[in-house]
XYZ file of C-alpha atoms in Angstrom:
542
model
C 83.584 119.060 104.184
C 86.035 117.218 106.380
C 88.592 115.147 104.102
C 89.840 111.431 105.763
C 93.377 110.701 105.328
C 94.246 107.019 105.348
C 96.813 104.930 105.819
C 98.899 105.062 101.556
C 100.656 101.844 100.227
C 104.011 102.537 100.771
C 105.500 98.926 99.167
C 104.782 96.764 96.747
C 104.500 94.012 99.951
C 102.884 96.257 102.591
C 99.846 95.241 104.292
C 100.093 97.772 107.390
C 102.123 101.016 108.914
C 103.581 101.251 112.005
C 103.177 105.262 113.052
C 106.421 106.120 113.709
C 105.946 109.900 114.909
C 102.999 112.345 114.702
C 104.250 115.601 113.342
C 100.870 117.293 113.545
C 98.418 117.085 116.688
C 94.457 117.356 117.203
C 93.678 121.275 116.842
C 96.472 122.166 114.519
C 96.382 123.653 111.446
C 97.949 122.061 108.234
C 99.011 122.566 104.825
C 98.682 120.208 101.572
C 102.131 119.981 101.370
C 102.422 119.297 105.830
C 104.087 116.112 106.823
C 101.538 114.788 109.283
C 103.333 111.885 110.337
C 106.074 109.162 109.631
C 105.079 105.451 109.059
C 107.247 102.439 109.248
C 106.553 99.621 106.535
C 107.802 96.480 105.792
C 110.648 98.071 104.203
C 111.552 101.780 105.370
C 110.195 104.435 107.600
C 108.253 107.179 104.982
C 106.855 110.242 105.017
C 103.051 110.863 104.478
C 101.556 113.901 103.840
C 97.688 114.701 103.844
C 97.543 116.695 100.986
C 94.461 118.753 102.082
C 94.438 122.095 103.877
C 92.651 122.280 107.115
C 92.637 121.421 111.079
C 93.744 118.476 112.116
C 90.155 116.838 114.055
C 91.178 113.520 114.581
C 93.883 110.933 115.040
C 93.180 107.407 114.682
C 96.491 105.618 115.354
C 98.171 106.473 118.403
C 102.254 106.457 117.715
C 103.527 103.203 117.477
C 100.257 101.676 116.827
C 99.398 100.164 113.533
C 96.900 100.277 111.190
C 95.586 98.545 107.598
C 96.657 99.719 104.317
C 93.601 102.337 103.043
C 92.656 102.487 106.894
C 91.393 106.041 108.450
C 94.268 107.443 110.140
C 93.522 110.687 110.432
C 90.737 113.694 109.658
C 91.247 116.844 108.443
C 88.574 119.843 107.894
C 87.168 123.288 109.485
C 87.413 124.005 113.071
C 84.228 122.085 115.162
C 83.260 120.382 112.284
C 80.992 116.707 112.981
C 83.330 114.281 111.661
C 81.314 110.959 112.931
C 79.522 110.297 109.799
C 83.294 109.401 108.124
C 84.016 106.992 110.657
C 83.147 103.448 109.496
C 83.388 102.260 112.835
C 82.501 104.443 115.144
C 79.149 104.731 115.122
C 78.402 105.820 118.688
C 80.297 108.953 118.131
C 77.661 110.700 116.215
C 75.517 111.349 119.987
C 78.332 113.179 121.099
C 79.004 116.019 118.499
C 74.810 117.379 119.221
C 76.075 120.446 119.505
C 78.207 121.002 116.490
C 75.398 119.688 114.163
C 72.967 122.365 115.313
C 75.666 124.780 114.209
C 74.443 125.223 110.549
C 71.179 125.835 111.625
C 70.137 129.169 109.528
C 70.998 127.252 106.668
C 67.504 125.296 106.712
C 67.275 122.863 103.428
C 70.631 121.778 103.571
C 70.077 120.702 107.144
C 66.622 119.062 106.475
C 68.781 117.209 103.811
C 72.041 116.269 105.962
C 70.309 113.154 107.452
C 69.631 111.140 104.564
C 73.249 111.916 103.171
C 74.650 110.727 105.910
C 72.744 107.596 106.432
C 73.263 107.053 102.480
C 76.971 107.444 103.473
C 76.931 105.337 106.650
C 75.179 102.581 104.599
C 77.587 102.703 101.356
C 80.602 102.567 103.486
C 79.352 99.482 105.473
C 79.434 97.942 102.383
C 81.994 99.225 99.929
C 85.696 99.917 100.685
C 86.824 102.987 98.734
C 90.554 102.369 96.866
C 92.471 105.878 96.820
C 95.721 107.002 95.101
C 98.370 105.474 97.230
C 101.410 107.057 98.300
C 104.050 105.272 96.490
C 107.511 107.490 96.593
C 108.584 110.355 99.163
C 108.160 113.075 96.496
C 104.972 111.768 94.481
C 102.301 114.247 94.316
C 99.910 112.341 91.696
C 100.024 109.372 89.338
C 99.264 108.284 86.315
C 96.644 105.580 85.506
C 98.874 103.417 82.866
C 96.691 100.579 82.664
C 93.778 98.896 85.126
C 93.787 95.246 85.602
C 90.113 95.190 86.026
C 86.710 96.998 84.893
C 83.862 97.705 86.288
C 81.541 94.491 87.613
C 84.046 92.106 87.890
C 84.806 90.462 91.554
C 87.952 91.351 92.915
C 89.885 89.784 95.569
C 91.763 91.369 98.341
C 95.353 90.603 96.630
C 94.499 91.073 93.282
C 96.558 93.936 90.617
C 93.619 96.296 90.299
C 96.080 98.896 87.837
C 99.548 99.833 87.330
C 100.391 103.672 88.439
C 103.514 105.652 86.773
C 104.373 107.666 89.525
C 107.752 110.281 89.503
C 110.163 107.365 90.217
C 108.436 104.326 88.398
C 105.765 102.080 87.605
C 104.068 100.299 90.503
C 101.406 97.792 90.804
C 98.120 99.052 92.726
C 96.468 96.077 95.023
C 93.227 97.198 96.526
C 92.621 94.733 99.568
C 89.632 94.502 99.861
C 87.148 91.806 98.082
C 84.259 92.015 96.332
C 82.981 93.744 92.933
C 84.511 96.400 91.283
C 81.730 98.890 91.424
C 83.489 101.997 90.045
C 86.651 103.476 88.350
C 87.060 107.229 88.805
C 90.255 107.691 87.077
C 90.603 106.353 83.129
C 93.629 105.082 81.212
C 96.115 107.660 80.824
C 94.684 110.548 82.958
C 96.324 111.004 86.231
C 94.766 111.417 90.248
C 96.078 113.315 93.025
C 97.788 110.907 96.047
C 94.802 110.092 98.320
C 92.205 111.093 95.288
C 89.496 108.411 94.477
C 90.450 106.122 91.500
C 88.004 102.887 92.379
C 85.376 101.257 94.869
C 84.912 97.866 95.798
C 81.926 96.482 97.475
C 79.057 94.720 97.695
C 76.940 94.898 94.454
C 74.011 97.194 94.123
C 75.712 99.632 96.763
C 75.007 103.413 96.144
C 78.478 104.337 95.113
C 77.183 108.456 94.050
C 76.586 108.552 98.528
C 80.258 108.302 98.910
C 81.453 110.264 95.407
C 78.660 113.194 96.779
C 80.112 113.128 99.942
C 84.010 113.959 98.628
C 82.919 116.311 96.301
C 81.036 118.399 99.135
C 77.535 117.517 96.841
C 73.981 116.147 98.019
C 73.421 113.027 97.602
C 69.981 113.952 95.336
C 72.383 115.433 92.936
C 73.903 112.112 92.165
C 70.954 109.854 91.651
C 70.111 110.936 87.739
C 73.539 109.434 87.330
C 72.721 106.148 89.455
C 69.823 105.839 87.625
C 71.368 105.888 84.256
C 74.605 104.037 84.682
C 76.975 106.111 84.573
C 78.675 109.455 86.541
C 78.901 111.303 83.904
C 75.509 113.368 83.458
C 76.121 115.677 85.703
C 77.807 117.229 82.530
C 75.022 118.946 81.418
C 74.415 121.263 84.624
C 77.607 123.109 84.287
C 76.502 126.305 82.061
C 73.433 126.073 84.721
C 75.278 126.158 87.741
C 77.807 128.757 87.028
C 74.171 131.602 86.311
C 72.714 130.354 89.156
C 76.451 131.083 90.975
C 76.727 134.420 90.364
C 72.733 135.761 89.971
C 73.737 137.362 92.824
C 76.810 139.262 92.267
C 78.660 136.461 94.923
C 80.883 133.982 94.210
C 80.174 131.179 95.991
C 83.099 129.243 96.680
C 85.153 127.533 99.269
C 88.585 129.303 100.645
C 90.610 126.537 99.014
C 88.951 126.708 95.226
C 89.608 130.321 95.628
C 93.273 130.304 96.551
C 93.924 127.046 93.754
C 92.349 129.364 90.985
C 94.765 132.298 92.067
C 97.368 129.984 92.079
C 96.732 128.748 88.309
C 95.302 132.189 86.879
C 91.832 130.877 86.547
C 88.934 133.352 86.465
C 86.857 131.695 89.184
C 83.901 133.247 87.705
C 84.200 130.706 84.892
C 84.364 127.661 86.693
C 81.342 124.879 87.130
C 80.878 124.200 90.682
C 79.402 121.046 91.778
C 79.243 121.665 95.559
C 75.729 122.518 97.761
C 74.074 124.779 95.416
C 76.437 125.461 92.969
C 79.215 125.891 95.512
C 83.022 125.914 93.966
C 84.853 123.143 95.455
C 88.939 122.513 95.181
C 87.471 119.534 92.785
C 86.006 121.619 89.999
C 89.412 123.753 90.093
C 91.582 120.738 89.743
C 89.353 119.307 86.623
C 88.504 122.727 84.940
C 90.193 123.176 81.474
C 90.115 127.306 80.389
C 88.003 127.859 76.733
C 90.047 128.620 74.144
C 90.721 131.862 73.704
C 89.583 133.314 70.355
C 91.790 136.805 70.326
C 95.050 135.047 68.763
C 93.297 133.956 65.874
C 91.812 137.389 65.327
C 95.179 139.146 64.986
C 96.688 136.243 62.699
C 93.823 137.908 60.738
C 95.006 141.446 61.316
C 98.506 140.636 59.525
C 99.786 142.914 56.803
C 98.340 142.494 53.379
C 102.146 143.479 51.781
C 103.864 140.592 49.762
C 106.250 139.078 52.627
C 109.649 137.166 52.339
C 108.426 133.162 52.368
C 111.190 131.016 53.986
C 111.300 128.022 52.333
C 110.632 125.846 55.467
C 108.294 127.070 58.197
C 108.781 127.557 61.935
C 107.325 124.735 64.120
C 108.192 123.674 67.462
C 106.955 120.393 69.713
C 105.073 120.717 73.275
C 106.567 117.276 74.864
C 104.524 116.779 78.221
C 106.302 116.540 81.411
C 106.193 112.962 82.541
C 105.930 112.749 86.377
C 109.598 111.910 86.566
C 110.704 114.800 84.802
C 108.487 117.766 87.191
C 109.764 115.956 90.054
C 113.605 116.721 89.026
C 112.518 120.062 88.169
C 111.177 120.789 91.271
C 113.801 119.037 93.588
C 116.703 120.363 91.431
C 115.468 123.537 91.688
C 115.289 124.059 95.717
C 118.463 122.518 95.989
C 120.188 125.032 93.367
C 118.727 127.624 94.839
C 118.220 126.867 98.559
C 121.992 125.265 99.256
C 125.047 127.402 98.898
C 126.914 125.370 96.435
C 130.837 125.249 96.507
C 132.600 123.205 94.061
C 136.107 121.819 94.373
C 138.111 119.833 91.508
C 140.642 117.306 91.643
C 142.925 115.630 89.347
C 143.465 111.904 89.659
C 146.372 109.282 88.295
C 144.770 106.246 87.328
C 147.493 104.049 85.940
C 147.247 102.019 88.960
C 143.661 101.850 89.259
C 143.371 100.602 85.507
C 146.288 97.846 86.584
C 144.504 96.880 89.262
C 141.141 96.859 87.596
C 142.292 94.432 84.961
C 143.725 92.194 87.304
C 140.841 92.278 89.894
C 138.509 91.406 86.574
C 140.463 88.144 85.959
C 139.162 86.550 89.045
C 136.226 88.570 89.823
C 132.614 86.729 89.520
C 131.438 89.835 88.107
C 133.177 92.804 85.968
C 134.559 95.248 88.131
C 133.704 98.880 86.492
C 135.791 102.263 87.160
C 132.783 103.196 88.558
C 132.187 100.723 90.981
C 135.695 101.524 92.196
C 134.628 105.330 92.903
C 131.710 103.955 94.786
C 133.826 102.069 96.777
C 136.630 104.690 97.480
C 133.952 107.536 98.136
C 132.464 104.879 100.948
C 135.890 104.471 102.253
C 136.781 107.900 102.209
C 133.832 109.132 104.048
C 134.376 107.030 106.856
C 136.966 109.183 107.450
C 135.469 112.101 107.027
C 132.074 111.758 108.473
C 131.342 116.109 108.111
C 130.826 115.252 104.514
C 128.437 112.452 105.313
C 125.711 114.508 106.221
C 122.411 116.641 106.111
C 121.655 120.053 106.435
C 118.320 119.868 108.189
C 117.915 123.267 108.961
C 118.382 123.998 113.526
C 120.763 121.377 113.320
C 123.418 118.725 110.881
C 122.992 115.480 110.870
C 125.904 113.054 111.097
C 124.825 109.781 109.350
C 126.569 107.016 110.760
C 125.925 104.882 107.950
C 127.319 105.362 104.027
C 124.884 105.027 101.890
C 125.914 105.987 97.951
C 123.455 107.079 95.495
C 124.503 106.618 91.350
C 122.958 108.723 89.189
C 121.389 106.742 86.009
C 120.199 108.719 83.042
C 116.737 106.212 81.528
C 114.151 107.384 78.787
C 112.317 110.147 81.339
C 115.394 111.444 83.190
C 117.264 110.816 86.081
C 116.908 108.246 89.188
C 119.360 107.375 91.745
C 119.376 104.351 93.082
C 121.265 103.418 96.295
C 124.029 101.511 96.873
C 123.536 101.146 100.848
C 126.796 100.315 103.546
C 128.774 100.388 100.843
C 131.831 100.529 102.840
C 131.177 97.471 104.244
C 130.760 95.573 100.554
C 133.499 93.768 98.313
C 134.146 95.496 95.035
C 132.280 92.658 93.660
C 129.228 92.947 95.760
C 129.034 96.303 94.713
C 129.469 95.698 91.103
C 126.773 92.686 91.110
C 124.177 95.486 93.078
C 125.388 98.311 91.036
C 124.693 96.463 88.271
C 120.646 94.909 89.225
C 119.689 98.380 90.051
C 120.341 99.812 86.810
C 118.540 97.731 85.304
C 115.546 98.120 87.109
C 115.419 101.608 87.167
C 116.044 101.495 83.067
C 113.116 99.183 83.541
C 111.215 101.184 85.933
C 111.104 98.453 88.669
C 112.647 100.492 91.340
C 111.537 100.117 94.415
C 110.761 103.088 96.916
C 113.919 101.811 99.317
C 115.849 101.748 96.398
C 116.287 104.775 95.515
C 115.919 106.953 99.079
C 118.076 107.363 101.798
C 121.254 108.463 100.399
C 124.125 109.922 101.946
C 126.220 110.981 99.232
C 125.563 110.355 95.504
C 127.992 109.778 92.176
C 127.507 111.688 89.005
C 129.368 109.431 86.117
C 129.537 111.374 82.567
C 133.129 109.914 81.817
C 131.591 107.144 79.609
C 129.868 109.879 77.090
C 132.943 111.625 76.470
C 132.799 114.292 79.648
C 136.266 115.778 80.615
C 134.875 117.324 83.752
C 131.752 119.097 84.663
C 129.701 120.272 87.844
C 127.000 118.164 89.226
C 123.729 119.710 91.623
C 123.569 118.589 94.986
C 120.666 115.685 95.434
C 119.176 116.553 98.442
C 119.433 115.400 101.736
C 123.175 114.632 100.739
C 125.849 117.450 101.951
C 127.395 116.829 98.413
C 127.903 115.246 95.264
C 130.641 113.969 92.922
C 130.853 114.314 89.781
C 133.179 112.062 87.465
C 134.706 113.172 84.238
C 135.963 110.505 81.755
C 139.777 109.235 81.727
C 142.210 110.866 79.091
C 145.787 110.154 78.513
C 146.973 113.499 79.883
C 150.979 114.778 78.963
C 152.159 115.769 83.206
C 155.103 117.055 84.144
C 156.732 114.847 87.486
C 160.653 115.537 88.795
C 161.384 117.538 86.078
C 160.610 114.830 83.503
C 157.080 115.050 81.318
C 155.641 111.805 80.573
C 151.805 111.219 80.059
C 149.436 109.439 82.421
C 146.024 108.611 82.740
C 144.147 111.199 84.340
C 140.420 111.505 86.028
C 138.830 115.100 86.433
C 136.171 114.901 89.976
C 134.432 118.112 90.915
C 132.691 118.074 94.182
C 129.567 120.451 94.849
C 129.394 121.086 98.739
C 126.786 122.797 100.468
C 128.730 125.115 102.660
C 125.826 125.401 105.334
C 127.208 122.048 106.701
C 130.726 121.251 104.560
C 133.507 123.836 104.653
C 136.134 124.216 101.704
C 138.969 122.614 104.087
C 136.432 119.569 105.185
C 135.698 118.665 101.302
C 139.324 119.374 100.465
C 140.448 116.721 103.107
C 138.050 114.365 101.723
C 139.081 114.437 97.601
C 142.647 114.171 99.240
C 141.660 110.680 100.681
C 139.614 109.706 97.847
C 142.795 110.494 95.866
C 145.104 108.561 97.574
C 142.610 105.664 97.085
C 141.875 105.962 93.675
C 146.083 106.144 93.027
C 146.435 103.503 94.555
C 143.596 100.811 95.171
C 145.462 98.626 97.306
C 144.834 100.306 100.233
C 141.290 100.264 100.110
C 141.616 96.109 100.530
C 143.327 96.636 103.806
């Protein structure tokens, strides 16, 4: 069944999206993972992907057009598929696709049956505004349900909190716009739902909520009324063992093409799972939400041991499963490509910072805010890469990009892992200013009140371990950046100048450069610069 794509809540503040560019057009064929477009919001220009495999069938923004938060922007499904029953507002379409209705004639009852689904469906979505998972960080895949503001039956208002999502980056209040009552939570406390998955409709009261959750699923809308009837969506439970029999009685899996390829994916005997589709049909929704029996062979050869008298440790082995927070996957995952997709060079420096820790003291005796050795690295990094624009840059695969503004991410280690949260044109800001927005977006990502513009669009990022003791140590590149520096701590170091040895203070950086777009002699020129401002912080006041 054709899958709508609407227009995610990018911002805590957004109402609409401008569309910015289409990456995809009508009659194309897309991934899950396909950017289909770029939106502009109220505070940055994001990337939204569909997250369902299919053929692009309709576009319902034209570029630079905008459209409503949780409005249809787009359709996705097979190849001639009818697609006029999804749109809320287009009602005259469904005289035009004749043709492509009478395709599925052989199959008889489900055809006798498609009219009433779809005038179940028209009527539910005249009168009920389904919330989805919004879209609320460049990399989020899913989110987590920590909390919902409201239950089921109360009225709802168009700007009121209906829950609070943890996403990869942080957690974000979800606002449903639209008003009426809260007719039906799909996603409970703690569990989590895929970006653009289900988690609540709003409507009118009495409206037949099981026409729209039959109509995702790929099920009739018959199948769904037991559950009307008794309050609650859960009794479809029972039909499981039922409909996997009634799946296989004849030697055929019945299945869609994307079930099939998820269970490959996640080593899941497809025989075994409970589909919910047309006739027992395996839909991508019963592979997402099936959990594997336990398997009983394990216990059966702690059984088989050896009878023989063993050694018996005093203590006992024992380890902890922690589960990955959203956070966590989302470093693996980004970490990973970058390791393993850039060509990493690194390059190490030594820096004298007896004038820098002069300086510092005296700057902090008339500074409205405490001037940190970090925040002077921030600012000589800025500086530095004015100069040297190669390293302020992108690999982006047929081509570099030259950013021609400095924007510095600083890596901050909180509870789940590691966020980066940018310090933008900081070559244009005052120590101070620096220092006083270094400072408020620490503590909002130790908080997790980061917003999405706060931590994207990076140029070149900071790695600081000097404070926890680290001499030196190498630092992954955070993609798009070109590179990444990584600080060591300040020791007093015995060095050997005009014959005479004497001790100083000395910093250990180590750049990592992707050499697809920054040679060794282009980030050698740069720590030289950043050197000479570091050794002497004078000259980054001129």
């Amino acid at each position: 069944m054709a899958e709508v794509i609407r227009m995610p809540l990018l911002s805590d503040t957004m109402t609409e999206g401008v569309i910015a560019e289409w990456h995809k057009k009508v009659g194309d064929t897309v991934k899950a993972d396909d950017v289909i477009a770029e939106v502009e919001t109220d505070k940055a220009t994001m990337e939204v992907m569909g997250y369902v495999e299919g053929t692009l069938l309709y576009i319902g923004v034209e570029k630079g057009k905008a459209a409503k938060v949780n409005g249809i922007i787009a359709i996705v499904g097979k190849p001639g598929e009818d697609y006029s029953s999804l749109l809320e507002d287009k009602k005259e379409a469904t005289a035009a696709p004749a043709p492509a209705a009478a395709a599925p004639a052989p199959q008889a009852a489900p055809a006798a049956a498609a009219p009433a689904d779809d005038a179940a469906l028209k009527e539910a979505l005249k009168n009920a505004t389904v919330i989805r998972m919004p879209l609320l960080s460049d990399t989020m895949t899913e989110g987590k349900i920590v909390a919902w503001n409201k239950k089921v039956g109360d009225v709802v208002k168009s700007d009121d909190v209906l829950a609070e999502v943890e996403t990869d980056k942080a957690t974000m209040e979800v606002i449903g716009y639209a008003d009426g009552t809260l007719l039906y939570i799909g996603v409970k406390e703690g569990d989590a739902a895929k970006v653009n998955g289900i988690i609540a409709i709003v409507g009118k009261a009495g409206t037949n909520v099981d026409a729209i959750l039959a109509a995702e699923s790929g099920a009739p809308v018959a199948a769904a009324a037991p559950a009307a009837q008794n309050g609650t969506t859960a009794t479809p439970a029972p039909q499981a063992a039922p409909v996997v029999a009634a799946n296989n009685t004849d030697g055929r899996v019945k299945a869609s093409p994307l079930a099939k390829k998820l269970a490959e994916e996640k080593g899941i005997d497809i025989n075994q799972v409970p589909g919910s589709g047309d006739g027992g049909r395996i839909v991508k929704k019963d592979v997402d939400n099936f959990v594997p029996a336990a398997k009983a062979a394990p216990a059966a050869q702690a059984t088989a041991a050896p009878a023989a008298p063993a050694f018996v440790p005093a203590g006992q082995e024992g380890f902890t499963d922690v589960p990955l927070t959203k956070m966590r996957q989302v470093i693996a995952r980004r970490l990973s490509e970058s390791k393993f997709s850039a060509p990493h060079f690194y390059l190490k420096i030594d820096v004298n910072m007896d004038k820098a820790m002069d300086a510092r003291k005296a700057i902090n005796e008339i500074s409205p805010v405490k001037i940190s050795f970090n925040d002077m690295v921030i600012k000589a990094s800025a500086m530095a890469l004015r100069q040297h624009p190669d390293v302020n840059s992108s690999w982006m695969g047929d081509y570099i990009r030259q950013n021609q503004h400095i924007h510095i991410g600083s890596a901050v280690a909180i509870e789940d892992g590691l966020i980066v949260p940018v310090i933008r044109f900081a070559d244009q800001k005052t120590l101070s200013q620096i220092a006083t927005e270094a400072k408020s977006l620490y503590d909002k990502a130790k908080n997790k009140k980061l917003q999405p513009q706060e931590f994207s669009g990076n140029t070149f990022s900071i790695s600081n371990l000097g404070m926890l003791g680290i001499d030196e140590f190498t630092a992954i590149i955070n993609p798009p950046d070109s590179a990444i520096l990584a600080v060591g701590g300040i020791k007093e170091t015995a060095v050997v100048e005009k014959g005479q040895i004497k001790t100083a203070n000395i910093m250990k950086l180590t750049m990592s450069c992707d050499h697809r777009s920054v040679d060794g002699a282009v980030g050698a020129r740069f720590l030289a610069t950043l050197k000479g401002f570091l050794e002497n912080p004078v000259t980054m006041l001129v």
